[in-house]
XYZ file of C-alpha atoms in Angstrom:
360
model
C -21.274 5.672 10.375
C -19.387 8.827 11.326
C -19.892 9.990 14.915
C -20.157 13.782 15.061
C -19.416 13.737 18.786
C -15.757 13.560 17.724
C -16.102 17.033 16.206
C -17.916 18.486 19.200
C -15.335 17.020 21.597
C -12.514 18.442 19.455
C -14.080 21.911 19.617
C -14.519 21.636 23.383
C -10.870 20.584 23.794
C -9.835 23.461 21.529
C -11.440 25.967 23.896
C -10.508 24.387 27.225
C -7.102 22.799 26.524
C -5.564 24.555 23.525
C -6.844 28.060 24.273
C -6.732 27.558 28.048
C -10.163 29.075 28.683
C -11.908 28.376 31.989
C -14.728 25.873 31.900
C -17.477 28.434 32.505
C -16.273 30.625 29.624
C -15.903 27.744 27.153
C -19.364 26.469 28.109
C -20.815 29.952 27.548
C -19.165 30.210 24.126
C -20.476 26.778 23.145
C -24.006 27.619 24.284
C -24.009 30.921 22.383
C -22.674 29.208 19.250
C -25.314 26.479 19.467
C -28.042 29.095 19.969
C -26.889 31.024 16.872
C -26.813 27.835 14.789
C -30.286 26.849 16.012
C -31.722 30.280 15.209
C -30.191 30.135 11.741
C -31.554 26.635 11.136
C -34.930 27.696 12.516
C -35.187 30.572 10.035
C -33.837 28.613 7.068
C -36.117 25.622 7.581
C -39.135 27.903 8.009
C -38.493 29.448 4.591
C -37.827 26.037 3.031
C -41.051 24.641 4.465
C -43.183 27.541 3.260
C -41.943 26.979 -0.294
C -42.209 23.211 0.147
C -45.881 23.448 1.087
C -46.635 25.809 -1.791
C -45.085 23.422 -4.291
C -46.794 20.354 -2.783
C -50.127 22.170 -2.681
C -49.731 23.227 -6.323
C -48.781 19.681 -7.345
C -51.801 18.146 -5.601
C -54.149 20.762 -7.106
C -52.607 20.381 -10.598
C -51.344 23.952 -10.881
C -47.916 25.559 -11.220
C -47.452 27.256 -7.845
C -45.156 30.270 -7.264
C -43.341 31.081 -10.534
C -42.903 34.852 -10.774
C -40.222 35.906 -8.269
C -36.862 34.316 -9.052
C -36.198 31.101 -10.981
C -39.083 28.649 -10.403
C -40.439 31.057 -7.790
C -37.534 30.305 -5.439
C -37.230 33.942 -4.308
C -40.921 34.362 -3.503
C -40.362 33.487 0.137
C -37.709 36.196 0.522
C -40.168 38.747 -0.854
C -42.747 37.569 1.683
C -40.239 37.823 4.561
C -39.331 41.404 3.599
C -43.018 42.280 3.351
C -43.815 40.882 6.821
C -40.809 42.576 8.444
C -41.739 45.970 6.985
C -45.439 45.788 7.859
C -46.700 48.129 10.547
C -47.356 46.588 13.975
C -50.842 47.827 14.844
C -51.708 48.424 18.478
C -55.403 47.940 19.172
C -57.620 49.825 21.596
C -59.066 48.203 24.709
C -56.794 45.166 24.641
C -54.249 43.914 27.134
C -51.130 45.195 25.381
C -48.627 43.368 27.589
C -50.204 39.946 27.059
C -51.008 40.785 23.426
C -47.326 41.321 22.598
C -46.139 38.530 24.914
C -48.272 35.767 23.353
C -46.252 35.265 20.111
C -43.068 34.786 22.126
C -44.653 32.004 24.195
C -45.469 30.196 20.963
C -42.040 30.740 19.420
C -40.156 29.695 22.591
C -42.137 26.455 22.846
C -41.525 25.761 19.169
C -37.820 26.613 19.390
C -37.207 24.458 22.468
C -38.897 21.427 20.936
C -36.987 22.046 17.705
C -33.721 21.863 19.668
C -34.561 18.383 20.983
C -34.464 16.711 17.564
C -31.695 14.166 16.861
C -29.932 15.741 13.885
C -27.378 12.975 13.466
C -25.084 10.522 15.170
C -23.530 12.649 17.918
C -25.472 15.782 16.915
C -28.006 15.626 19.729
C -28.223 19.108 21.298
C -30.378 18.157 24.286
C -29.952 14.544 25.353
C -31.269 13.410 28.716
C -32.729 10.242 30.121
C -36.236 11.780 30.032
C -35.926 13.247 26.526
C -39.386 12.155 25.340
C -41.017 13.548 28.481
C -39.154 16.841 27.945
C -40.438 17.067 24.354
C -44.037 16.533 25.481
C -43.670 19.145 28.233
C -42.107 21.812 26.000
C -44.550 21.318 23.135
C -47.426 21.833 25.586
C -46.335 25.408 26.327
C -47.498 26.629 22.915
C -51.153 26.469 23.905
C -50.518 29.128 26.569
C -49.425 31.621 23.915
C -52.432 30.818 21.754
C -54.888 31.297 24.623
C -53.180 34.557 25.595
C -53.364 35.798 22.011
C -57.072 35.068 21.719
C -58.049 36.525 25.079
C -55.854 39.644 25.035
C -56.996 40.728 21.555
C -60.440 41.643 22.926
C -62.246 40.177 19.923
C -64.906 37.511 19.757
C -63.292 35.920 16.704
C -59.885 35.560 18.324
C -61.363 34.320 21.608
C -63.429 31.618 19.894
C -60.421 30.598 17.805
C -58.195 30.419 20.877
C -60.732 28.351 22.834
C -61.098 25.979 19.917
C -57.341 25.686 19.574
C -56.870 25.140 23.295
C -59.482 22.378 23.414
C -58.057 20.781 20.286
C -54.400 20.875 21.352
C -55.047 19.668 24.896
C -57.234 16.832 23.597
C -54.934 15.551 20.878
C -51.812 15.897 23.028
C -53.130 12.875 24.900
C -53.060 10.682 21.796
C -49.668 12.032 20.761
C -48.293 11.267 24.228
C -49.825 7.777 24.266
C -48.272 7.016 20.863
C -44.898 8.203 22.113
C -45.225 6.100 25.276
C -45.977 3.067 23.103
C -42.618 3.541 21.389
C -40.904 4.178 24.739
C -42.311 0.874 25.952
C -40.847 -0.858 22.895
C -37.463 0.897 23.117
C -37.118 0.568 26.878
C -35.812 4.119 27.263
C -36.991 7.738 27.107
C -33.616 8.990 25.850
C -33.647 10.424 22.320
C -30.292 8.850 21.491
C -31.347 5.584 23.115
C -34.475 5.359 20.938
C -32.382 5.894 17.793
C -29.809 3.310 18.840
C -32.566 0.797 19.694
C -33.489 0.826 15.978
C -30.004 -0.128 14.788
C -31.181 -3.506 13.479
C -34.581 -2.351 12.249
C -36.891 0.635 12.418
C -39.750 0.331 14.876
C -42.369 0.691 12.134
C -41.107 -2.704 10.863
C -39.925 -4.420 14.042
C -42.604 -3.230 16.473
C -45.296 -5.486 15.010
C -48.934 -4.350 14.690
C -48.997 -2.093 17.837
C -46.205 0.057 16.351
C -48.147 0.514 13.110
C -51.295 1.464 15.035
C -49.302 3.946 17.151
C -47.824 5.397 13.955
C -51.261 5.969 12.407
C -52.623 7.491 15.627
C -49.598 9.790 15.820
C -50.101 11.034 12.261
C -53.740 11.987 12.918
C -53.138 13.432 16.391
C -50.022 15.419 15.445
C -51.852 16.882 12.458
C -54.675 17.996 14.739
C -52.344 19.313 17.442
C -50.697 21.584 14.873
C -54.085 22.978 13.823
C -53.547 21.811 10.255
C -56.221 20.692 7.844
C -58.565 18.963 8.005
C -58.405 19.964 11.678
C -57.804 23.706 11.171
C -60.988 24.772 12.982
C -59.160 27.427 15.093
C -58.333 29.269 11.847
C -61.553 28.606 9.969
C -61.593 31.561 7.560
C -65.290 31.356 6.738
C -66.172 31.511 10.452
C -63.398 33.290 12.372
C -61.503 35.367 9.756
C -58.060 34.052 10.816
C -58.706 32.644 14.280
C -56.626 33.518 17.310
C -54.139 35.712 15.388
C -56.736 37.773 13.500
C -55.653 41.036 15.170
C -51.916 40.494 14.732
C -49.821 42.182 12.061
C -46.205 42.640 11.050
C -43.515 40.719 12.890
C -45.914 39.397 15.532
C -48.042 37.704 12.895
C -44.794 36.484 11.327
C -43.843 34.754 14.590
C -47.099 32.776 14.607
C -46.575 31.932 10.942
C -42.979 30.873 11.617
C -43.919 28.659 14.561
C -46.646 26.934 12.566
C -44.244 25.672 9.925
C -41.454 24.805 12.345
C -43.947 22.830 14.424
C -44.658 20.886 11.244
C -40.931 20.148 10.915
C -40.759 19.185 14.592
C -43.653 16.708 14.542
C -42.248 15.219 11.339
C -38.835 14.877 12.982
C -40.387 13.238 16.051
C -42.224 10.777 13.785
C -38.920 9.998 12.065
C -37.290 9.516 15.481
C -39.957 7.262 16.953
C -40.932 5.088 14.016
C -38.362 5.461 11.213
C -35.119 5.176 13.149
C -34.197 8.866 13.421
C -30.699 9.222 11.958
C -30.242 5.443 11.844
C -29.750 4.065 8.289
C -31.883 1.360 6.757
C -30.469 -2.057 7.658
C -31.796 -5.401 6.433
C -30.777 -8.554 8.235
C -28.327 -10.671 6.247
C -27.690 -7.993 3.605
C -24.165 -7.111 4.700
C -23.121 -5.306 1.509
C -26.353 -3.293 1.385
C -26.031 -2.305 5.042
C -22.423 -1.206 4.504
C -23.449 1.065 1.627
C -26.251 2.557 3.727
C -23.753 3.350 6.497
C -21.790 5.569 4.116
C -24.722 7.984 3.843
C -24.240 10.717 6.527
C -26.651 10.442 9.439
C -28.013 14.034 9.073
C -29.129 13.174 5.520
C -31.009 10.152 6.832
C -32.782 12.240 9.441
C -33.655 15.091 7.083
C -34.814 12.706 4.359
C -37.175 10.912 6.728
C -38.410 14.221 8.141
C -39.190 15.652 4.701
C -40.978 12.422 3.782
C -43.177 12.665 6.878
C -43.818 16.329 6.125
C -45.022 15.357 2.660
C -47.460 12.914 4.287
C -48.830 15.665 6.552
C -49.161 18.065 3.609
C -50.838 15.391 1.515
C -53.435 14.897 4.246
C -54.053 18.633 4.555
C -54.707 19.196 0.860
C -56.731 16.030 0.328
C -59.478 16.158 2.974
C -62.135 18.813 3.666
C -62.354 20.552 7.015
C -64.335 18.670 9.671
C -66.764 20.129 12.193
C -65.645 20.927 15.718
C -67.836 18.185 17.238
C -66.478 15.638 14.759
C -62.919 16.656 15.555
C -63.294 16.294 19.328
C -65.395 13.146 18.970
C -62.649 11.516 16.911
C -60.178 12.041 19.748
C -62.254 11.133 22.801
C -64.342 8.335 21.286
C -61.801 6.630 19.046
C -58.141 7.705 19.087
C -57.532 7.835 22.830
C -59.316 4.530 23.693
C -57.583 2.752 20.805
C -54.252 4.264 21.856
C -54.645 3.115 25.464
C -55.531 -0.428 24.418
C -52.651 -0.392 21.947
C -50.248 0.693 24.714
C -51.333 -2.270 26.844
C -50.936 -4.622 23.869
C -47.431 -3.257 23.225
C -46.508 -3.805 26.876
C -47.714 -7.418 26.619
C -45.803 -7.936 23.356
C -42.580 -6.574 24.882
C -42.908 -8.596 28.077
C -43.611 -11.782 26.105
C -40.966 -11.040 23.445
C -43.454 -11.172 20.559
C -41.940 -8.223 18.645
C -39.270 -8.781 16.000
């Protein structure tokens, strides 16, 4: 499988050796270039995911979906982007304007930073450190600050209730998400993003991690869906109760930032699921099938990662459009009475399996 670190090293040598630039200047150029690429990918994937969800939703509900703007409705998202960018940004009375306008940027920064941690391919890891999983958990937790600020600073009972619901929901289900991730860390023996991918060279953890890995996978799916405030756990945005939840009073580009972060968070949690349980960018290998494994290695690693991520996204969308919204007490009871205790026991079982060598 091609290692993209060869390309990145060539570009670094081009700046430092061939062009003779000082190290600080070449590092600055590389950081700016990476930031531009990430922003472009962030915007492109947001538009792709909005259309993706509309088509999946239409397919599940047996209807046609967007069909009017462009061929097969493919230009509908561009019309929506233009509409959001040209909408007036309304400034409300009696609200905290500084925090009101600051809140969307907290959400987008948390989403963008977590997005940058994903393993895009072999050698295409932007942020790779020995505590990569811990860094992902820490950065994803910042989003709740922006949501609480948005609800409180809007000076509205609907936004405040939506923000409090979202804060309680995200803080609660982050525990189960973190426990599921720690279960995989225990199996892999490392918190490095690249290390977790490489540990699945001879088999994805969903297959080689035995029953505790499957339980952690199921817990992660439920908890990540709830942490993203997606149905059936979309209580913070319950339209029949709270209008639109914590971003009811937002309009124009500020509402667009919340909308953008919501879909990119969906991509991020899907990518993390692909990393932890489906091998990340690692191809499918079957023991003893040498010819099959060789053919799989010819498929570029970014295609493996994106394919797994889109598959996990389909699973999350399928859940959203298949189950009715639960009550707030049911949602919190599911986490504290069932998911977290099961996750803790499962983590202990995984530790015993690893220490005894019972996994495949």
